[in-house]
mmCIF file of C-alpha atoms in Angstrom:
data_model
loop_
_atom_site.group_PDB
_atom_site.id
_atom_site.type_symbol
_atom_site.label_atom_id
_atom_site.label_comp_id
_atom_site.label_asym_id
_atom_site.label_seq_id
_atom_site.Cartn_x
_atom_site.Cartn_y
_atom_site.Cartn_z
ATOM 1 C CA UNK A 1 83.864 110.625 159.358
ATOM 2 C CA UNK A 2 81.071 111.126 156.811
ATOM 3 C CA UNK A 3 82.034 110.634 153.185
ATOM 4 C CA UNK A 4 85.711 111.404 153.760
ATOM 5 C CA UNK A 5 87.407 108.102 153.161
ATOM 6 C CA UNK A 6 90.941 108.613 151.968
ATOM 7 C CA UNK A 7 91.971 107.427 148.529
ATOM 8 C CA UNK A 8 95.539 107.176 147.353
ATOM 9 C CA UNK A 9 97.153 110.213 145.797
ATOM 10 C CA UNK A 10 99.037 109.367 142.603
ATOM 11 C CA UNK A 11 102.815 109.159 143.087
ATOM 12 C CA UNK A 12 102.536 108.841 146.850
ATOM 13 C CA UNK A 13 106.074 107.760 147.770
ATOM 14 C CA UNK A 14 108.586 108.337 150.509
ATOM 15 C CA UNK A 15 111.571 110.312 149.258
ATOM 16 C CA UNK A 16 115.113 110.283 150.628
ATOM 17 C CA UNK A 17 115.531 114.065 150.447
ATOM 18 C CA UNK A 18 113.173 115.844 152.842
ATOM 19 C CA UNK A 19 113.409 119.588 152.345
ATOM 20 C CA UNK A 20 111.347 122.180 154.159
ATOM 21 C CA UNK A 21 108.205 123.098 152.252
ATOM 22 C CA UNK A 22 108.343 126.550 150.709
ATOM 23 C CA UNK A 23 105.662 129.194 151.235
ATOM 24 C CA UNK A 24 105.389 131.287 148.115
ATOM 25 C CA UNK A 25 103.080 134.229 147.283
ATOM 26 C CA UNK A 26 100.989 133.561 144.184
ATOM 27 C CA UNK A 27 101.861 136.957 142.709
ATOM 28 C CA UNK A 28 103.841 140.055 143.717
ATOM 29 C CA UNK A 29 100.631 141.680 144.951
ATOM 30 C CA UNK A 30 99.581 138.772 147.169
ATOM 31 C CA UNK A 31 100.331 138.663 150.861
ATOM 32 C CA UNK A 32 102.667 135.909 151.955
ATOM 33 C CA UNK A 33 100.987 132.735 153.095
ATOM 34 C CA UNK A 34 100.023 133.475 156.701
ATOM 35 C CA UNK A 35 102.161 131.712 159.298
ATOM 36 C CA UNK A 36 99.262 130.634 161.497
ATOM 37 C CA UNK A 37 98.733 127.478 163.489
ATOM 38 C CA UNK A 38 96.323 125.960 160.979
ATOM 39 C CA UNK A 39 98.783 126.465 158.162
ATOM 40 C CA UNK A 40 101.463 124.600 160.101
ATOM 41 C CA UNK A 41 99.018 121.737 160.660
ATOM 42 C CA UNK A 42 98.100 121.748 156.978
ATOM 43 C CA UNK A 43 101.765 121.520 155.985
ATOM 44 C CA UNK A 44 102.266 118.560 158.300
ATOM 45 C CA UNK A 45 99.152 116.858 156.940
ATOM 46 C CA UNK A 46 100.265 117.414 153.345
ATOM 47 C CA UNK A 47 103.713 116.017 154.111
ATOM 48 C CA UNK A 48 102.080 112.837 155.409
ATOM 49 C CA UNK A 49 99.709 112.603 152.446
ATOM 50 C CA UNK A 50 102.350 113.243 149.781
ATOM 51 C CA UNK A 51 105.110 111.339 151.539
ATOM 52 C CA UNK A 52 107.509 114.291 151.398
ATOM 53 C CA UNK A 53 108.038 117.843 152.602
ATOM 54 C CA UNK A 54 109.588 118.784 149.289
ATOM 55 C CA UNK A 55 106.724 120.880 147.919
ATOM 56 C CA UNK A 56 105.721 124.508 147.479
ATOM 57 C CA UNK A 57 102.590 126.035 148.947
ATOM 58 C CA UNK A 58 100.989 129.078 147.302
ATOM 59 C CA UNK A 59 97.720 130.870 147.998
ATOM 60 C CA UNK A 60 95.283 129.745 145.298
ATOM 61 C CA UNK A 61 92.185 131.695 146.235
ATOM 62 C CA UNK A 62 89.853 132.682 149.018
ATOM 63 C CA UNK A 63 86.098 132.911 148.831
ATOM 64 C CA UNK A 64 83.274 134.529 150.754
ATOM 65 C CA UNK A 65 83.468 131.902 153.502
ATOM 66 C CA UNK A 66 86.037 130.746 156.036
ATOM 67 C CA UNK A 67 87.627 128.351 153.538
ATOM 68 C CA UNK A 68 91.128 128.916 152.169
ATOM 69 C CA UNK A 69 92.710 127.261 149.155
ATOM 70 C CA UNK A 70 96.386 126.599 148.447
ATOM 71 C CA UNK A 71 98.120 125.274 145.361
ATOM 72 C CA UNK A 72 100.533 122.510 146.300
ATOM 73 C CA UNK A 73 103.302 122.080 143.724
ATOM 74 C CA UNK A 74 106.019 119.497 143.369
ATOM 75 C CA UNK A 75 107.976 119.480 140.147
ATOM 76 C CA UNK A 76 105.515 119.644 137.265
ATOM 77 C CA UNK A 77 102.619 118.344 139.353
ATOM 78 C CA UNK A 78 100.102 120.296 141.403
ATOM 79 C CA UNK A 79 97.091 119.810 143.643
ATOM 80 C CA UNK A 80 94.714 122.077 145.535
ATOM 81 C CA UNK A 81 94.554 121.897 149.324
ATOM 82 C CA UNK A 82 91.489 123.202 151.137
ATOM 83 C CA UNK A 83 91.598 124.494 154.693
ATOM 84 C CA UNK A 84 88.066 124.403 156.126
ATOM 85 C CA UNK A 85 88.157 125.055 159.893
ATOM 86 C CA UNK A 86 85.945 122.561 161.766
ATOM 87 C CA UNK A 87 83.075 124.296 163.489
ATOM 88 C CA UNK A 88 82.930 126.918 160.742
ATOM 89 C CA UNK A 89 82.948 124.751 157.614
ATOM 90 C CA UNK A 90 81.685 121.219 157.013
ATOM 91 C CA UNK A 91 83.599 119.109 154.506
ATOM 92 C CA UNK A 92 80.948 116.399 154.188
ATOM 93 C CA UNK A 93 78.668 118.275 151.720
ATOM 94 C CA UNK A 94 81.657 119.158 149.546
ATOM 95 C CA UNK A 95 82.823 115.558 149.340
ATOM 96 C CA UNK A 96 79.313 114.261 148.710
ATOM 97 C CA UNK A 97 78.562 116.714 145.887
ATOM 98 C CA UNK A 98 82.027 116.250 144.341
ATOM 99 C CA UNK A 99 81.275 112.559 143.965
ATOM 100 C CA UNK A 100 77.865 113.323 142.459
ATOM 101 C CA UNK A 101 79.399 115.618 139.852
ATOM 102 C CA UNK A 102 82.070 113.053 139.037
ATOM 103 C CA UNK A 103 79.340 110.458 138.457
ATOM 104 C CA UNK A 104 77.371 112.898 136.277
ATOM 105 C CA UNK A 105 80.490 113.341 134.157
ATOM 106 C CA UNK A 106 81.359 117.023 134.400
ATOM 107 C CA UNK A 107 84.779 118.420 135.260
ATOM 108 C CA UNK A 108 84.831 119.080 139.001
ATOM 109 C CA UNK A 109 87.755 118.590 141.393
ATOM 110 C CA UNK A 110 88.259 114.986 142.428
ATOM 111 C CA UNK A 111 88.759 114.491 146.150
ATOM 112 C CA UNK A 112 92.037 112.636 146.677
ATOM 113 C CA UNK A 113 92.396 112.878 150.440
ATOM 114 C CA UNK A 114 90.093 114.159 153.163
ATOM 115 C CA UNK A 115 90.570 114.628 156.905
ATOM 116 C CA UNK A 116 87.234 115.804 158.230
ATOM 117 C CA UNK A 117 88.425 115.981 161.834
ATOM 118 C CA UNK A 118 91.135 118.518 160.974
ATOM 119 C CA UNK A 119 89.213 120.190 158.152
ATOM 120 C CA UNK A 120 91.757 119.466 155.417
ATOM 121 C CA UNK A 121 91.159 118.204 151.904
ATOM 122 C CA UNK A 122 93.342 117.567 148.850
ATOM 123 C CA UNK A 123 91.823 117.908 145.368
ATOM 124 C CA UNK A 124 92.920 117.611 141.794
ATOM 125 C CA UNK A 125 93.912 120.973 140.307
ATOM 126 C CA UNK A 126 91.655 122.546 137.658
ATOM 127 C CA UNK A 127 94.069 125.378 136.904
ATOM 128 C CA UNK A 128 94.177 129.048 137.813
ATOM 129 C CA UNK A 129 92.357 130.709 134.901
ATOM 130 C CA UNK A 130 88.792 131.673 135.815
ATOM 131 C CA UNK A 131 86.079 132.430 133.302
ATOM 132 C CA UNK A 132 85.972 135.963 134.694
ATOM 133 C CA UNK A 133 89.654 136.588 133.983
ATOM 134 C CA UNK A 134 89.362 135.097 130.507
ATOM 135 C CA UNK A 135 86.261 137.133 129.647
ATOM 136 C CA UNK A 136 87.697 140.378 130.981
ATOM 137 C CA UNK A 137 90.675 139.900 128.674
ATOM 138 C CA UNK A 138 88.539 139.365 125.588
ATOM 139 C CA UNK A 139 88.097 135.598 125.606
ATOM 140 C CA UNK A 140 85.612 133.951 123.257
ATOM 141 C CA UNK A 141 82.386 134.472 125.200
ATOM 142 C CA UNK A 142 80.231 132.356 122.909
ATOM 143 C CA UNK A 143 82.574 129.383 123.261
ATOM 144 C CA UNK A 144 82.896 129.766 127.023
ATOM 145 C CA UNK A 145 79.197 130.216 127.655
ATOM 146 C CA UNK A 146 78.356 127.492 125.178
ATOM 147 C CA UNK A 147 80.507 125.056 127.146
ATOM 148 C CA UNK A 148 79.092 126.266 130.472
ATOM 149 C CA UNK A 149 75.516 125.841 129.227
ATOM 150 C CA UNK A 150 76.321 122.355 127.925
ATOM 151 C CA UNK A 151 77.762 121.398 131.321
ATOM 152 C CA UNK A 152 74.734 122.851 133.099
ATOM 153 C CA UNK A 153 72.357 120.857 130.908
ATOM 154 C CA UNK A 154 74.397 117.745 131.631
ATOM 155 C CA UNK A 155 74.134 118.390 135.377
ATOM 156 C CA UNK A 156 70.384 118.925 135.214
ATOM 157 C CA UNK A 157 69.702 116.006 132.882
ATOM 158 C CA UNK A 158 72.103 113.557 134.503
ATOM 159 C CA UNK A 159 71.671 114.710 138.075
ATOM 160 C CA UNK A 160 67.985 113.941 138.607
ATOM 161 C CA UNK A 161 68.614 111.029 140.974
ATOM 162 C CA UNK A 162 71.219 113.063 142.848
ATOM 163 C CA UNK A 163 68.962 116.115 143.151
ATOM 164 C CA UNK A 164 66.506 114.106 145.220
ATOM 165 C CA UNK A 165 69.285 113.546 147.790
ATOM 166 C CA UNK A 166 70.172 117.230 148.107
ATOM 167 C CA UNK A 167 68.650 119.672 150.615
ATOM 168 C CA UNK A 168 65.482 121.307 149.282
ATOM 169 C CA UNK A 169 65.570 124.910 148.132
ATOM 170 C CA UNK A 170 62.351 125.537 150.033
ATOM 171 C CA UNK A 171 60.319 128.580 151.037
ATOM 172 C CA UNK A 172 62.085 129.199 154.387
ATOM 173 C CA UNK A 173 65.496 129.213 152.687
ATOM 174 C CA UNK A 174 64.311 131.485 149.877
ATOM 175 C CA UNK A 175 62.842 133.909 152.431
ATOM 176 C CA UNK A 176 65.992 133.915 154.563
ATOM 177 C CA UNK A 177 68.045 134.758 151.508
ATOM 178 C CA UNK A 178 65.810 137.642 150.444
ATOM 179 C CA UNK A 179 65.847 138.987 154.015
ATOM 180 C CA UNK A 180 69.583 139.628 153.674
ATOM 181 C CA UNK A 181 68.781 142.516 151.319
ATOM 182 C CA UNK A 182 66.678 144.682 153.662
ATOM 183 C CA UNK A 183 68.648 143.708 156.755
ATOM 184 C CA UNK A 184 72.266 144.035 155.640
ATOM 185 C CA UNK A 185 72.110 146.291 152.606
ATOM 186 C CA UNK A 186 69.160 148.606 153.094
ATOM 187 C CA UNK A 187 69.269 149.028 156.866
ATOM 188 C CA UNK A 188 72.874 148.299 157.831
ATOM 189 C CA UNK A 189 74.717 149.575 154.762
ATOM 190 C CA UNK A 190 72.444 152.392 153.574
ATOM 191 C CA UNK A 191 70.787 153.311 156.863
ATOM 192 C CA UNK A 192 67.281 153.241 155.394
ATOM 193 C CA UNK A 193 64.151 153.152 157.540
ATOM 194 C CA UNK A 194 62.586 149.671 157.237
ATOM 195 C CA UNK A 195 59.138 151.152 157.816
ATOM 196 C CA UNK A 196 59.342 152.811 154.415
ATOM 197 C CA UNK A 197 59.737 149.455 152.695
ATOM 198 C CA UNK A 198 56.888 147.447 154.224
ATOM 199 C CA UNK A 199 54.944 147.642 150.968
ATOM 200 C CA UNK A 200 57.748 145.751 149.194
ATOM 201 C CA UNK A 201 57.308 142.620 151.297
ATOM 202 C CA UNK A 202 54.514 141.402 149.022
ATOM 203 C CA UNK A 203 57.003 141.459 146.142
ATOM 204 C CA UNK A 204 59.452 139.369 148.144
ATOM 205 C CA UNK A 205 56.745 136.794 148.804
ATOM 206 C CA UNK A 206 55.742 136.742 145.132
ATOM 207 C CA UNK A 207 59.346 135.921 144.220
ATOM 208 C CA UNK A 208 59.298 132.975 146.623
ATOM 209 C CA UNK A 209 56.042 131.675 145.143
ATOM 210 C CA UNK A 210 57.393 131.986 141.596
ATOM 211 C CA UNK A 211 60.592 130.125 142.494
ATOM 212 C CA UNK A 212 58.651 127.263 144.072
ATOM 213 C CA UNK A 213 56.543 126.873 140.915
ATOM 214 C CA UNK A 214 59.553 125.975 138.811
ATOM 215 C CA UNK A 215 60.555 122.368 138.063
ATOM 216 C CA UNK A 216 63.074 120.965 140.550
ATOM 217 C CA UNK A 217 66.592 120.146 139.364
ATOM 218 C CA UNK A 218 70.141 119.779 140.684
ATOM 219 C CA UNK A 219 71.179 123.360 141.549
ATOM 220 C CA UNK A 220 74.879 124.209 141.950
ATOM 221 C CA UNK A 221 73.867 127.537 143.569
ATOM 222 C CA UNK A 222 76.970 129.535 142.620
ATOM 223 C CA UNK A 223 77.373 128.759 138.934
ATOM 224 C CA UNK A 224 79.139 131.907 137.721
ATOM 225 C CA UNK A 225 82.347 133.264 136.244
ATOM 226 C CA UNK A 226 84.367 133.196 139.466
ATOM 227 C CA UNK A 227 83.615 129.520 140.011
ATOM 228 C CA UNK A 228 84.131 128.283 136.459
ATOM 229 C CA UNK A 229 87.670 127.532 135.334
ATOM 230 C CA UNK A 230 88.923 127.517 131.762
ATOM 231 C CA UNK A 231 89.687 123.879 130.997
ATOM 232 C CA UNK A 232 92.394 122.866 128.541
ATOM 233 C CA UNK A 233 91.103 119.383 127.755
ATOM 234 C CA UNK A 234 94.332 117.890 129.034
ATOM 235 C CA UNK A 235 96.023 118.633 132.358
ATOM 236 C CA UNK A 236 93.098 120.603 133.805
ATOM 237 C CA UNK A 237 90.309 118.665 132.140
ATOM 238 C CA UNK A 238 87.318 119.636 130.031
ATOM 239 C CA UNK A 239 85.927 123.146 129.868
ATOM 240 C CA UNK A 240 84.580 124.354 132.215
ATOM 241 C CA UNK A 241 86.108 123.217 135.463
ATOM 242 C CA UNK A 242 83.439 123.639 138.123
ATOM 243 C CA UNK A 243 84.243 124.839 141.657
ATOM 244 C CA UNK A 244 82.444 125.850 144.875
ATOM 245 C CA UNK A 245 79.573 123.392 144.610
ATOM 246 C CA UNK A 246 79.228 122.356 148.255
ATOM 247 C CA UNK A 247 75.975 124.297 148.765
ATOM 248 C CA UNK A 248 74.126 122.403 146.016
ATOM 249 C CA UNK A 249 70.383 121.991 146.515
ATOM 250 C CA UNK A 250 67.301 120.538 144.869
ATOM 251 C CA UNK A 251 65.820 123.725 143.488
ATOM 252 C CA UNK A 252 64.429 125.899 140.689
ATOM 253 C CA UNK A 253 65.270 125.138 137.070
ATOM 254 C CA UNK A 254 66.526 128.621 136.164
ATOM 255 C CA UNK A 255 68.610 129.381 139.255
ATOM 256 C CA UNK A 256 71.986 128.312 137.877
ATOM 257 C CA UNK A 257 71.173 129.694 134.439
ATOM 258 C CA UNK A 258 70.553 133.188 135.775
ATOM 259 C CA UNK A 259 73.622 132.914 138.018
ATOM 260 C CA UNK A 260 75.647 132.278 134.876
ATOM 261 C CA UNK A 261 74.106 134.751 132.443
ATOM 262 C CA UNK A 262 73.228 137.595 134.823
ATOM 263 C CA UNK A 263 76.487 137.294 136.661
ATOM 264 C CA UNK A 264 77.116 139.655 139.581
ATOM 265 C CA UNK A 265 80.704 140.092 138.347
ATOM 266 C CA UNK A 266 80.295 140.710 134.619
ATOM 267 C CA UNK A 267 77.358 141.981 132.541
ATOM 268 C CA UNK A 268 76.277 141.305 128.964
ATOM 269 C CA UNK A 269 73.805 143.061 126.642
ATOM 270 C CA UNK A 270 70.242 141.794 126.931
ATOM 271 C CA UNK A 271 70.233 140.609 123.300
ATOM 272 C CA UNK A 272 73.243 138.394 123.898
ATOM 273 C CA UNK A 273 71.769 136.951 127.067
ATOM 274 C CA UNK A 274 68.550 136.186 125.196
ATOM 275 C CA UNK A 275 70.525 134.174 122.654
ATOM 276 C CA UNK A 276 72.230 132.115 125.335
ATOM 277 C CA UNK A 277 68.943 131.516 127.159
ATOM 278 C CA UNK A 278 67.489 130.230 123.886
ATOM 279 C CA UNK A 279 70.500 127.932 123.460
ATOM 280 C CA UNK A 280 69.846 126.539 126.930
ATOM 281 C CA UNK A 281 66.134 126.094 126.231
ATOM 282 C CA UNK A 282 66.757 124.028 123.119
ATOM 283 C CA UNK A 283 69.580 121.940 124.573
ATOM 284 C CA UNK A 284 67.770 121.284 127.844
ATOM 285 C CA UNK A 285 64.548 120.321 126.079
ATOM 286 C CA UNK A 286 66.416 117.900 123.828
ATOM 287 C CA UNK A 287 68.154 116.382 126.863
ATOM 288 C CA UNK A 288 64.887 115.759 128.692
ATOM 289 C CA UNK A 289 65.260 118.517 131.279
ATOM 290 C CA UNK A 290 61.775 119.667 132.440
ATOM 291 C CA UNK A 291 61.794 123.101 130.804
ATOM 292 C CA UNK A 292 58.591 125.151 130.288
ATOM 293 C CA UNK A 293 56.611 124.725 127.090
ATOM 294 C CA UNK A 294 57.658 128.073 125.635
ATOM 295 C CA UNK A 295 60.713 130.283 125.514
ATOM 296 C CA UNK A 296 58.610 133.139 126.906
ATOM 297 C CA UNK A 297 57.695 131.118 129.984
ATOM 298 C CA UNK A 298 61.340 130.220 130.532
ATOM 299 C CA UNK A 299 62.348 133.862 130.158
ATOM 300 C CA UNK A 300 59.820 134.963 132.790
ATOM 301 C CA UNK A 301 61.071 132.328 135.237
ATOM 302 C CA UNK A 302 64.647 133.373 134.471
ATOM 303 C CA UNK A 303 63.885 137.047 135.138
ATOM 304 C CA UNK A 304 62.038 136.541 138.416
ATOM 305 C CA UNK A 305 64.511 133.987 139.722
ATOM 306 C CA UNK A 306 67.270 136.461 138.983
ATOM 307 C CA UNK A 307 65.666 139.127 141.160
ATOM 308 C CA UNK A 308 65.565 136.743 144.117
ATOM 309 C CA UNK A 309 69.181 135.735 143.610
ATOM 310 C CA UNK A 310 70.409 139.279 143.137
ATOM 311 C CA UNK A 311 68.650 140.581 146.248
ATOM 312 C CA UNK A 312 70.356 137.810 148.191
ATOM 313 C CA UNK A 313 73.738 138.561 146.628
ATOM 314 C CA UNK A 314 73.524 142.279 147.423
ATOM 315 C CA UNK A 315 72.732 141.448 151.043
ATOM 316 C CA UNK A 316 75.669 139.051 151.208
ATOM 317 C CA UNK A 317 78.044 141.605 149.692
ATOM 318 C CA UNK A 318 77.033 144.122 152.368
ATOM 319 C CA UNK A 319 77.299 141.530 155.128
ATOM 320 C CA UNK A 320 80.776 140.536 154.005
ATOM 321 C CA UNK A 321 81.855 144.118 154.608
ATOM 322 C CA UNK A 322 80.005 144.937 157.828
ATOM 323 C CA UNK A 323 80.319 141.578 159.571
ATOM 324 C CA UNK A 324 83.449 140.035 158.084
ATOM 325 C CA UNK A 325 85.509 143.084 157.122
ATOM 326 C CA UNK A 326 85.692 142.064 153.437
ATOM 327 C CA UNK A 327 85.071 145.132 151.239
ATOM 328 C CA UNK A 328 85.997 143.518 147.918
ATOM 329 C CA UNK A 329 82.428 142.778 146.845
ATOM 330 C CA UNK A 330 81.008 146.274 147.413
ATOM 331 C CA UNK A 331 82.045 147.291 143.901
ATOM 332 C CA UNK A 332 79.725 144.622 142.475
ATOM 333 C CA UNK A 333 76.612 145.985 144.183
ATOM 334 C CA UNK A 334 75.712 148.636 141.541
ATOM 335 C CA UNK A 335 75.805 146.065 138.729
ATOM 336 C CA UNK A 336 73.716 143.602 140.717
ATOM 337 C CA UNK A 337 71.221 146.233 141.837
ATOM 338 C CA UNK A 338 70.989 147.376 138.231
ATOM 339 C CA UNK A 339 69.732 143.923 137.266
ATOM 340 C CA UNK A 340 66.996 144.135 139.897
ATOM 341 C CA UNK A 341 65.907 147.596 138.808
ATOM 342 C CA UNK A 342 65.815 146.663 135.108
ATOM 343 C CA UNK A 343 63.762 143.502 135.615
ATOM 344 C CA UNK A 344 61.392 145.234 138.041
ATOM 345 C CA UNK A 345 60.541 147.737 135.312
ATOM 346 C CA UNK A 346 59.362 144.925 133.008
ATOM 347 C CA UNK A 347 56.896 143.202 135.349
ATOM 348 C CA UNK A 348 53.925 145.015 136.947
ATOM 349 C CA UNK A 349 54.001 142.736 139.993
ATOM 350 C CA UNK A 350 57.556 143.933 140.715
ATOM 351 C CA UNK A 351 56.734 147.634 140.311
ATOM 352 C CA UNK A 352 56.715 148.431 144.071
ATOM 353 C CA UNK A 353 60.266 147.088 144.341
ATOM 354 C CA UNK A 354 61.503 149.046 141.331
ATOM 355 C CA UNK A 355 59.851 152.255 142.513
ATOM 356 C CA UNK A 356 61.332 151.913 145.998
ATOM 357 C CA UNK A 357 64.795 151.306 144.569
ATOM 358 C CA UNK A 358 64.494 154.455 142.449
ATOM 359 C CA UNK A 359 63.052 156.583 145.258
ATOM 360 C CA UNK A 360 65.069 155.456 148.289
ATOM 361 C CA UNK A 361 67.729 152.843 147.600
ATOM 362 C CA UNK A 362 69.526 154.367 144.637
ATOM 363 C CA UNK A 363 69.816 157.876 146.176
ATOM 364 C CA UNK A 364 71.067 156.384 149.459
ATOM 365 C CA UNK A 365 73.702 154.369 147.619
ATOM 366 C CA UNK A 366 74.807 157.486 145.733
ATOM 367 C CA UNK A 367 75.260 159.341 149.028
ATOM 368 C CA UNK A 368 77.723 156.807 150.406
ATOM 369 C CA UNK A 369 79.309 155.991 147.043
ATOM 370 C CA UNK A 370 79.090 158.947 144.627
ATOM 371 C CA UNK A 371 80.770 156.862 141.905
ATOM 372 C CA UNK A 372 78.098 154.148 141.996
ATOM 373 C CA UNK A 373 76.107 153.819 138.788
ATOM 374 C CA UNK A 374 73.535 151.108 138.228
ATOM 375 C CA UNK A 375 74.373 149.147 135.073
#
């Protein structure tokens, strides 16, 4: 078992009264917790870990993978259980990166118990309020993004020794990610002829080259509003709580920054984004992070890195629907494609991509989704 040594859960005692654990929907609109074989095994594992069956199990969230998360409650205490089916999900990277983030000093879930053979893990609970929910309801964006930028700088400044131990964000990986866009979105989702887009391949390669030129840092790889939790400074820890970090890599400086500020799930005016990028530049420079010499150079890297990330994201959103039967991310494609189109218009080397989007991609998207409007 790699990196999954069990540590004691606080208040681990055997109780005299053993009730049957309750399965509770997290809200009236949620489906009941599925009564599948893995869930029964998870309940048994949790009973052994906690020393009692007197707990409630609620769906906490699901993501774009095979992982499932459940909130485990007992009295006024709660934990998060992860179900990661062996053969489909590997717990070792999660545990390894969780320990790195704990050492760096940011607020990430602490692994309390891990059973790699069964694919079960018990974490501390960072709460249920995501940045996205808070922002959509009018939360203080400057405070939230200020805290997220501060945490990102701390990861990049304090994570240098850890970054060297992470998988490299290299050219083959960058190319595989970009390839998701023509394969799953353009061809599979829109039905476009790949022969009409051969001239865009030089743009894809230019994006790879630009990404590889950036300084290498610890990259979370999904640092955005769905994976950042609003911390309270007390029960759920400092703001933000940071989730979904198991795919961390040693990669480009601006990757996490553009994930955060050009979020696929919520958009901000360019002027506001510019202010936050400047905040990052100053804080990162003061912390010794290897930022470019000028704000303009950072902004260019930020823009071009964003195009690579957004092409990947659009391809993943389409794949989630066509391969996995998950349509929930299709609504985020117009916003994400809008980022690509807007940035392509500002850089001559990206012009073939922007022109192809305007000529072929955007009309094809409108045909299958007449309500789609690029933001």
